[in-house]
Amino acid sequence: MARRSSIAAYACVLVAAMGFAREAAAFRVPVTSRARLDLRLTADEASAPWSWDAQSRSPLDESRFMVDATVGDTRTGVLYGKGAATWNDADDDAGRVMFTIEQGDYLCRWDHAEVRAFGDERRFFTYDLGSALIDDDVVDDYQHRIGVRADGGAESVGGTLLLSSLDDGSDEQLTSYAKVRAAWKPLAASVSYQLHDDEARDHAIAKGEVAGFWKRATVVASYEQSGFGSGVFLPEGDWDSFGDGYADASPENSATFLEARLARTRIGDAATFAGVYRYGRVGETYTNDLASTPAGTELHRLGLYVSHRQYALDGRVVLFDAERRAAEYEERGVAASARAFLKDNSEMNLRGAVLDRTRDDGADRTTGWGHAIYRRSLQRFMGGVEALVDEIGADAVTRVGVETRINWSATSALYLRWIASGAVERSDAVYARLEFRPTARTWVTFAYGRAVVGDGPYFLEDDDALPTVHTEDVFTIVVRGDF
């Protein structure tokens, strides 16, 4: 059935393209195209058989050439396609690279509806207010994602239909999803149903969600259940033990989400206050292959936020209690931070947390961490220093870091970062990058240091940026052109 569904999905895309071709033949349609050439040359300290061997036209070569095109308008529908050649996917022993179509879609849009046939695109957002029934990041891990999606409705009533074939390399799976939503101030509600079918079994999930809005307060609640084997599933459960607490009464094949939020509210003339409480419970037999919701978990989280109205001061306190029943693991704690912006364009930030963990052997372990940051930003200069002490109460580890960015002009800059840590054999890591933009559509960089530098806002808390035992330095030259 999954293979037939894949063929049907491809047929939908083909029919849409044929319809577009007929319309395009009768009208003049706009065409736009773009291309990007991204050349990367890397020399790795750890390469073999010689150190600093340049990695080019190899599995480590990340060079890439991409072309995309958009054809059509609202009269004919809009056809989009993108193709690329990636050097680390060499197609033969000679290292020749094949240019292949990577993704595309055909969109028809009317006043209150749109239909899109797509291939290998991220089109699985469900726009849920609570927990997502389909996590687009999870679906993106499938090798191929071919489908058709329809969205429509007015401001108060609407819905979504989605049919997609997912290929994970070994077999094909059919996913169908339907959602109906309605909104009347101050309430909004939706009902959705998802069926995931592969060659071995099928399972479905039914979900209901409701939200209420009153002045600065918002409450969102959702409930869902999963079932197997029938292709049609209706929620059911035994709530006789509700007096013992919601967690004991709710079925193990269910998932519950609750959030109560208070938007920023004035506290006198000096400060504003906001708060968020979130509760989530996922039963041990709840199953959803298209979402990252872990089974057998329960979470309580309360966040309190205060900002001074006259001075640039912000404070945050978060209390949480998370339990993973299957692993017999529980974590409780409190995290806090305070941030101040000064008149000289500098920023001071203090962050920290205390964590209490109970493991499957019943042993409790209490640890904490603290992080201090100072950063100053000027028109052509940014510089900062950070210090973090981790695993306080156990084997404390101290990390320090310095980063700076100097903008010589509107088209050139230098970025430097240094991290030192007492936790590993290699105690420090350096990263430096020269950036040039010779033209508005050209970007050139020369970098030395870590191959992966991280992408978090606090680099001492980003595991990808920290030095490790196996950290080796890399020279990287990047030339990118957009045309």
Coordinates of C-alpha atoms in Angstrom, one line a residue:
M1 CA 0.0 0.0 0.0
A2 CA 2.8 2.4 0.8
R3 CA 4.4 1.8 -2.6
R4 CA 1.1 2.5 -4.3
S5 CA 0.7 5.7 -2.3
S6 CA 4.1 6.8 -3.4
I7 CA 3.2 6.3 -7.0
A8 CA 0.0 8.2 -6.5
A9 CA 1.8 11.1 -4.9
Y10 CA 4.3 11.3 -7.8
A11 CA 1.3 11.1 -10.2
C12 CA -0.3 14.1 -8.4
V13 CA 2.9 16.1 -9.0
L14 CA 3.0 15.1 -12.6
V15 CA -0.6 16.0 -13.2
A16 CA -0.1 19.4 -11.6
A17 CA 2.9 20.0 -13.8
M18 CA 1.0 19.0 -17.0
G19 CA -1.8 21.4 -16.0
F20 CA 0.7 24.2 -15.5
A21 CA 2.3 23.5 -18.9
R22 CA -1.1 23.9 -20.6
E23 CA -1.9 27.1 -18.8
A24 CA 1.6 28.5 -19.5
A25 CA 1.2 27.8 -23.2
A26 CA -1.7 30.2 -23.4
F27 CA -0.3 33.0 -21.2
R28 CA 2.9 34.8 -20.8
V29 CA 4.2 33.9 -17.4
P30 CA 7.0 35.5 -15.3
V31 CA 10.2 33.4 -14.8
T32 CA 12.8 34.1 -12.1
S33 CA 15.9 32.1 -11.4
R34 CA 18.8 32.1 -9.0
A35 CA 22.1 30.2 -8.7
R36 CA 24.8 29.8 -6.0
L37 CA 28.3 28.4 -6.3
D38 CA 29.8 27.6 -3.0
L39 CA 33.5 26.4 -3.2
R40 CA 35.2 25.1 -0.1
L41 CA 38.8 24.0 0.2
T42 CA 39.8 22.4 3.6
A43 CA 43.1 21.3 5.0
D44 CA 42.8 19.2 8.1
E45 CA 45.6 18.8 10.7
A46 CA 44.4 15.2 11.3
S47 CA 44.2 14.1 7.7
A48 CA 46.1 11.0 6.4
P49 CA 48.6 10.0 5.2
W50 CA 50.0 13.5 5.7
S51 CA 49.0 16.2 8.1
W52 CA 47.4 19.3 6.6
D53 CA 46.5 17.3 3.5
A54 CA 44.1 19.4 1.4
Q55 CA 40.6 17.8 1.1
S56 CA 39.3 18.5 -2.3
R57 CA 37.0 16.4 -4.5
S58 CA 36.6 13.9 -1.6
P59 CA 33.9 12.9 0.8
L60 CA 35.0 15.8 3.0
D61 CA 34.6 18.4 0.2
E62 CA 31.5 20.4 1.0
S63 CA 31.5 22.4 -2.3
R64 CA 28.1 22.9 -3.9
F65 CA 26.4 24.4 -6.9
M66 CA 22.7 25.2 -6.8
V67 CA 20.2 26.5 -9.2
D68 CA 16.5 27.2 -8.6
A69 CA 13.7 28.6 -10.7
T70 CA 10.2 30.0 -10.2
V71 CA 7.7 30.0 -13.1
G72 CA 4.2 31.4 -13.1
D73 CA 1.8 33.6 -11.2
T74 CA -1.7 33.5 -9.7
R75 CA -3.3 32.9 -13.1
T76 CA -1.4 29.7 -13.9
G77 CA -0.2 28.7 -10.5
V78 CA 3.5 28.9 -9.4
L79 CA 5.9 26.1 -10.3
Y80 CA 9.2 26.0 -8.3
G81 CA 12.2 23.7 -8.7
K82 CA 15.7 23.4 -7.3
G83 CA 18.6 21.3 -8.4
A84 CA 22.1 21.0 -7.0
A85 CA 25.4 19.3 -7.4
T86 CA 27.3 18.5 -4.2
W87 CA 30.9 17.5 -4.3
N88 CA 30.9 15.1 -1.4
D89 CA 28.3 13.0 -3.3
A90 CA 30.7 12.1 -6.1
D91 CA 28.9 9.7 -8.5
D92 CA 31.8 7.7 -9.9
D93 CA 35.4 6.8 -9.3
A94 CA 36.7 9.7 -11.3
G95 CA 34.9 12.1 -8.8
R96 CA 32.5 13.5 -11.4
V97 CA 29.5 15.1 -9.7
M98 CA 25.9 14.7 -11.0
F99 CA 23.5 17.6 -11.0
T100 CA 20.2 16.4 -9.6
I101 CA 16.7 17.8 -8.8
E102 CA 16.5 18.2 -5.1
Q103 CA 13.0 19.6 -4.4
G104 CA 10.1 21.3 -6.1
D105 CA 6.4 22.2 -5.7
Y106 CA 3.4 23.5 -7.7
L107 CA 1.1 25.9 -5.9
C108 CA -2.4 27.0 -6.8
R109 CA -3.9 29.8 -4.6
W110 CA -7.4 31.3 -4.4
D111 CA -9.1 33.8 -2.1
H112 CA -9.7 31.3 0.7
A113 CA -7.7 28.2 -0.2
E114 CA -4.5 26.9 -1.6
V115 CA -3.3 23.5 -2.9
R116 CA 0.3 22.5 -3.2
A117 CA 1.9 19.4 -4.7
F118 CA 5.4 19.1 -3.4
G119 CA 8.5 16.8 -3.4
D120 CA 11.2 16.7 -0.8
E121 CA 10.2 19.9 0.9
R122 CA 9.4 20.9 4.5
R123 CA 5.6 21.2 4.2
F124 CA 4.5 19.4 7.4
F125 CA 3.9 22.3 9.8
T126 CA 0.6 21.7 11.6
Y127 CA 0.4 25.1 13.3
D128 CA -0.8 23.6 16.6
L129 CA -0.8 25.9 19.6
G130 CA 0.3 23.2 21.9
S131 CA 2.4 20.1 21.1
A132 CA 2.9 19.5 17.4
L133 CA 1.2 16.4 16.0
I134 CA 3.8 16.3 13.2
D135 CA 7.3 17.7 13.9
D136 CA 8.7 19.0 10.6
D137 CA 12.3 18.4 11.8
V138 CA 11.6 14.7 12.3
V139 CA 9.9 14.3 8.9
D140 CA 12.9 16.0 7.3
D141 CA 15.1 13.0 8.3
Y142 CA 13.2 10.8 5.7
Q143 CA 15.0 10.4 2.4
H144 CA 12.1 11.5 0.2
R145 CA 8.9 13.3 1.1
I146 CA 6.3 13.5 -1.8
G147 CA 2.8 14.7 -1.2
V148 CA -0.1 17.0 -1.7
R149 CA -1.4 19.6 0.8
A150 CA -4.5 21.7 0.9
D151 CA -5.2 24.6 3.3
G152 CA -8.3 26.7 3.3
G153 CA -11.0 28.5 5.2
A154 CA -12.0 31.9 6.5
E155 CA -10.8 33.7 9.6
S156 CA -13.1 31.8 12.0
V157 CA -13.3 28.4 10.3
G158 CA -10.7 26.5 8.3
G159 CA -8.9 23.2 7.8
T160 CA -5.9 21.3 6.4
L161 CA -5.6 18.1 4.4
L162 CA -2.3 16.4 3.8
L163 CA -1.3 13.2 2.0
S164 CA 2.3 12.3 1.8
S165 CA 4.6 9.3 1.0
L166 CA 7.7 9.1 3.1
D167 CA 10.7 7.0 2.1
D168 CA 13.3 6.1 4.7
G169 CA 15.5 4.1 2.3
S170 CA 14.2 0.6 3.3
D171 CA 10.4 1.1 2.7
E172 CA 7.8 3.6 1.9
Q173 CA 5.2 4.9 4.3
L174 CA 1.9 6.7 3.7
T175 CA 0.9 9.6 6.0
S176 CA -2.5 11.2 5.9
Y177 CA -3.5 14.2 8.1
A178 CA -6.6 16.2 8.5
K179 CA -7.4 19.1 10.7
V180 CA -10.5 21.3 11.3
R181 CA -10.2 24.5 13.3
A182 CA -12.6 27.2 14.5
A183 CA -12.2 30.4 16.4
W184 CA -14.6 32.7 18.2
K185 CA -13.2 35.4 20.4
P186 CA -12.1 34.6 23.0
L187 CA -11.9 30.9 22.2
A188 CA -10.2 28.8 19.5
A189 CA -10.5 25.0 19.0
S190 CA -9.3 22.3 16.6
V191 CA -9.7 18.6 16.0
S192 CA -7.1 16.7 14.0
Y193 CA -6.5 13.1 12.9
Q194 CA -3.3 11.5 11.6
L195 CA -2.8 8.0 10.1
H196 CA 0.7 6.6 9.5
D197 CA 0.8 3.4 7.4
D198 CA 3.7 1.3 6.4
E199 CA 4.1 -2.3 5.2
A200 CA 4.2 -3.8 8.7
R201 CA 1.4 -1.9 10.5
D202 CA -0.6 1.3 10.7
H203 CA -1.3 3.5 13.7
A204 CA -3.4 6.6 14.1
I205 CA -3.5 9.6 16.4
A206 CA -6.6 11.6 17.3
K207 CA -6.1 15.0 18.9
G208 CA -8.3 17.8 20.3
E209 CA -7.0 21.3 21.2
V210 CA -8.7 24.3 22.8
A211 CA -7.3 27.8 23.6
G212 CA -8.8 30.7 25.5
F213 CA -7.7 34.4 25.5
W214 CA -8.7 37.0 28.0
K215 CA -6.9 40.3 28.3
R216 CA -3.3 39.4 28.9
A217 CA -3.9 35.8 29.9
T218 CA -3.8 32.8 27.6
V219 CA -4.6 29.1 28.3
V220 CA -3.9 26.3 25.8
A221 CA -4.8 22.7 26.4
S222 CA -4.5 19.6 24.1
Y223 CA -5.2 15.9 24.4
E224 CA -4.4 13.1 22.0
Q225 CA -4.4 9.3 21.9
S226 CA -2.7 6.8 19.6
G227 CA -4.0 3.4 18.4
F228 CA -2.9 0.6 16.1
G229 CA -4.1 -1.9 13.5
S230 CA -7.5 -0.7 12.4
G231 CA -6.8 2.3 10.2
V232 CA -9.7 4.0 12.1
F233 CA -9.1 4.9 15.7
L234 CA -11.4 6.6 18.3
P235 CA -10.1 7.7 21.6
E236 CA -11.2 5.8 24.7
G237 CA -10.0 5.4 28.3
D238 CA -10.9 4.4 31.8
W239 CA -11.0 7.5 34.1
D240 CA -12.3 5.8 37.2
S241 CA -9.1 6.6 39.1
F242 CA -9.2 10.3 38.4
G243 CA -9.4 11.0 42.2
D244 CA -5.8 9.7 42.5
G245 CA -4.5 12.4 40.2
Y246 CA -4.5 13.1 36.5
A247 CA -1.3 11.2 35.8
D248 CA -2.7 8.0 37.2
A249 CA -6.1 8.3 35.5
S250 CA -5.0 9.3 32.0
P251 CA -4.5 6.3 29.6
E252 CA -1.0 5.3 28.8
N253 CA -1.6 5.7 25.1
S254 CA -2.4 9.4 25.6
A255 CA -0.5 12.7 25.6
T256 CA -1.6 15.9 27.4
F257 CA -0.3 19.4 27.0
L258 CA -1.3 22.5 29.1
E259 CA 0.1 26.0 29.1
A260 CA -1.1 29.1 31.0
R261 CA 0.6 32.3 30.0
L262 CA 0.4 35.9 31.4
A263 CA 1.7 38.5 29.0
R264 CA 3.8 41.4 30.2
T265 CA 1.8 43.3 32.9
R266 CA 2.9 46.5 34.6
I267 CA 3.9 46.3 38.3
G268 CA 3.5 50.0 39.3
D269 CA 5.6 52.4 37.3
A270 CA 8.9 50.6 37.7
A271 CA 8.6 47.1 36.2
T272 CA 6.7 44.6 34.0
F273 CA 6.0 41.0 34.9
A274 CA 5.3 37.9 32.8
G275 CA 4.8 34.3 33.6
V276 CA 4.4 30.9 31.8
Y277 CA 3.3 27.6 33.4
R278 CA 3.6 24.4 31.2
Y279 CA 2.5 20.9 31.9
G280 CA 3.1 17.9 29.7
R281 CA 2.5 14.2 30.1
V282 CA 3.1 11.4 27.6
G283 CA 2.0 7.9 28.4
E284 CA 4.4 4.9 28.1
T285 CA 2.5 3.4 25.1
Y286 CA 1.8 6.6 23.2
T287 CA 3.4 6.3 19.8
N288 CA 4.0 9.0 17.2
D289 CA 6.8 8.3 14.6
L290 CA 6.5 11.8 13.2
A291 CA 7.1 13.8 16.4
S292 CA 9.9 14.0 18.9
T293 CA 7.6 13.6 21.9
P294 CA 9.3 11.1 24.3
A295 CA 7.0 8.4 25.7
G296 CA 6.8 7.9 29.5
T297 CA 7.6 11.5 30.5
E298 CA 6.0 14.1 32.7
L299 CA 7.0 17.8 32.9
H300 CA 6.1 20.7 35.1
R301 CA 7.8 24.1 34.2
L302 CA 7.2 27.6 35.6
G303 CA 8.9 30.6 34.2
L304 CA 8.8 34.1 35.8
Y305 CA 10.1 37.1 33.9
V306 CA 10.6 40.7 35.2
S307 CA 11.9 43.8 33.3
H308 CA 12.6 47.2 34.7
R309 CA 10.7 49.9 32.7
Q310 CA 13.2 52.7 33.2
Y311 CA 16.5 50.9 33.1
A312 CA 17.5 48.1 30.7
L313 CA 17.3 45.3 33.3
D314 CA 15.8 41.9 32.7
G315 CA 15.5 39.0 35.1
R316 CA 14.3 35.4 34.8
V317 CA 13.6 32.5 37.1
V318 CA 12.5 29.0 35.9
L319 CA 11.5 26.1 38.1
F320 CA 11.0 22.7 36.5
D321 CA 10.4 19.1 37.4
A322 CA 10.9 16.5 34.6
E323 CA 10.3 12.7 35.0
R324 CA 11.1 9.9 32.6
R325 CA 9.3 6.9 34.0
A326 CA 10.7 4.3 31.6
A327 CA 14.3 5.2 32.6
E328 CA 13.4 5.8 36.2
Y329 CA 15.0 9.2 35.9
E330 CA 13.9 12.5 37.4
E331 CA 15.4 16.0 37.2
R332 CA 14.3 19.0 39.3
G333 CA 15.9 22.4 39.5
V334 CA 15.8 26.1 39.2
A335 CA 17.5 28.3 36.6
A336 CA 18.0 32.0 36.8
S337 CA 19.5 34.8 34.8
A338 CA 19.9 38.6 35.0
R339 CA 20.9 40.9 32.2
A340 CA 21.7 44.6 32.1
F341 CA 22.5 46.9 29.1
L342 CA 24.7 49.9 30.0
K343 CA 24.9 53.3 28.5
D344 CA 28.3 52.6 26.8
N345 CA 26.7 49.9 24.7
S346 CA 27.9 47.1 26.9
E347 CA 26.0 44.1 28.2
M348 CA 26.4 42.2 31.4
N349 CA 24.7 38.8 31.8
L350 CA 24.7 36.4 34.8
R351 CA 23.3 32.9 34.4
G352 CA 23.1 29.9 36.6
A353 CA 21.2 26.8 37.7
V354 CA 20.9 24.2 40.4
L355 CA 19.9 20.7 39.3
D356 CA 18.8 17.7 41.4
R357 CA 18.8 14.4 39.6
T358 CA 17.5 11.0 40.7
R359 CA 18.8 8.1 38.6
D360 CA 17.5 4.6 38.1
D361 CA 19.6 3.3 41.1
G362 CA 17.7 5.7 43.4
A363 CA 20.8 7.9 44.1
D364 CA 20.4 11.7 44.2
R365 CA 22.9 14.0 42.7
T366 CA 22.8 17.8 43.1
T367 CA 25.0 19.9 40.8
G368 CA 25.0 23.5 39.5
W369 CA 26.6 25.8 37.1
G370 CA 27.2 29.5 36.8
H371 CA 28.0 31.7 33.8
A372 CA 29.2 35.3 33.7
I373 CA 29.3 37.3 30.4
Y374 CA 30.5 40.8 29.6
R375 CA 30.2 42.1 26.0
R376 CA 30.5 45.5 24.4
S377 CA 29.4 46.5 20.9
L378 CA 30.4 49.6 19.0
Q379 CA 30.0 50.6 15.4
R380 CA 33.0 48.6 14.1
F381 CA 33.9 46.5 17.1
M382 CA 32.4 43.9 19.3
G383 CA 34.3 42.2 22.1
G384 CA 33.4 40.0 25.0
V385 CA 34.7 37.8 27.7
E386 CA 32.9 34.8 29.4
A387 CA 33.6 32.5 32.3
L388 CA 31.6 29.4 33.2
V389 CA 31.9 26.9 36.1
D390 CA 30.1 23.7 35.4
E391 CA 29.4 20.6 37.5
I392 CA 29.6 22.5 40.8
G393 CA 29.1 20.0 43.6
A394 CA 30.7 17.2 41.6
D395 CA 33.8 17.4 39.4
A396 CA 33.8 21.2 38.8
V397 CA 35.0 22.3 35.4
T398 CA 36.0 25.9 34.6
R399 CA 35.8 27.3 31.1
V400 CA 36.8 30.8 29.9
G401 CA 36.4 32.3 26.5
V402 CA 37.1 35.5 24.6
E403 CA 35.5 36.6 21.3
T404 CA 35.8 39.8 19.2
R405 CA 34.7 41.0 15.8
I406 CA 36.3 43.9 14.0
N407 CA 34.5 45.5 11.0
W408 CA 37.2 47.2 9.1
S409 CA 34.7 48.4 6.5
A410 CA 31.3 47.6 5.2
T411 CA 32.8 44.7 3.1
S412 CA 35.5 43.2 5.4
A413 CA 35.7 41.9 9.0
L414 CA 37.8 39.7 11.3
Y415 CA 36.2 37.4 13.9
L416 CA 38.3 35.8 16.6
R417 CA 37.4 33.3 19.4
W418 CA 39.4 31.5 22.0
I419 CA 38.1 28.9 24.5
A420 CA 40.1 27.3 27.4
S421 CA 38.8 24.4 29.4
G422 CA 40.3 22.3 32.2
A423 CA 38.2 19.2 31.4
V424 CA 40.0 17.5 28.5
E425 CA 43.5 16.7 27.3
R426 CA 43.4 19.5 24.8
S427 CA 42.6 22.4 27.0
D428 CA 41.9 25.2 24.4
A429 CA 40.4 25.8 21.0
V430 CA 41.1 28.8 18.7
Y431 CA 39.0 30.0 15.8
A432 CA 39.7 32.9 13.5
R433 CA 37.9 34.0 10.3
L434 CA 38.6 36.7 7.8
E435 CA 35.5 37.8 5.9
F436 CA 35.3 39.7 2.6
R437 CA 32.4 40.8 0.4
P438 CA 34.1 42.0 -2.8
T439 CA 30.7 42.6 -4.5
A440 CA 27.1 42.5 -3.2
R441 CA 26.7 38.9 -4.4
T442 CA 30.1 37.5 -3.5
W443 CA 31.4 36.3 -0.1
V444 CA 35.0 35.1 0.6
T445 CA 36.3 33.7 3.9
F446 CA 39.5 32.4 5.3
A447 CA 39.2 30.4 8.5
Y448 CA 41.4 28.6 10.9
G449 CA 40.5 26.5 13.9
R450 CA 37.6 24.3 14.7
A451 CA 35.8 22.7 11.8
V452 CA 32.5 23.1 13.7
V453 CA 32.2 26.3 15.7
G454 CA 28.7 26.0 17.1
D455 CA 25.7 28.2 16.6
G456 CA 24.3 29.0 20.1
P457 CA 24.1 32.4 21.6
Y458 CA 26.4 31.4 24.4
F459 CA 29.4 29.6 23.0
L460 CA 30.7 28.3 26.3
E461 CA 27.4 26.4 26.7
D462 CA 27.5 25.1 23.1
D463 CA 28.9 21.6 23.0
D464 CA 29.8 22.0 19.3
A465 CA 32.2 24.9 20.1
L466 CA 34.1 23.4 23.1
P467 CA 37.5 21.8 22.8
T468 CA 37.6 18.0 23.0
V469 CA 40.3 15.3 23.2
H470 CA 40.0 14.8 19.5
T471 CA 39.9 18.5 18.5
E472 CA 42.1 19.2 15.5
D473 CA 42.6 22.4 13.6
V474 CA 41.3 23.0 10.1
F475 CA 42.1 25.6 7.4
T476 CA 39.1 26.5 5.4
I477 CA 38.7 28.7 2.3
V478 CA 35.2 29.5 1.1
V479 CA 34.2 31.4 -2.0
R480 CA 30.5 31.9 -2.5
G481 CA 28.8 33.7 -5.4
D482 CA 25.1 34.4 -5.9
F483 CA 23.8 35.2 -9.4

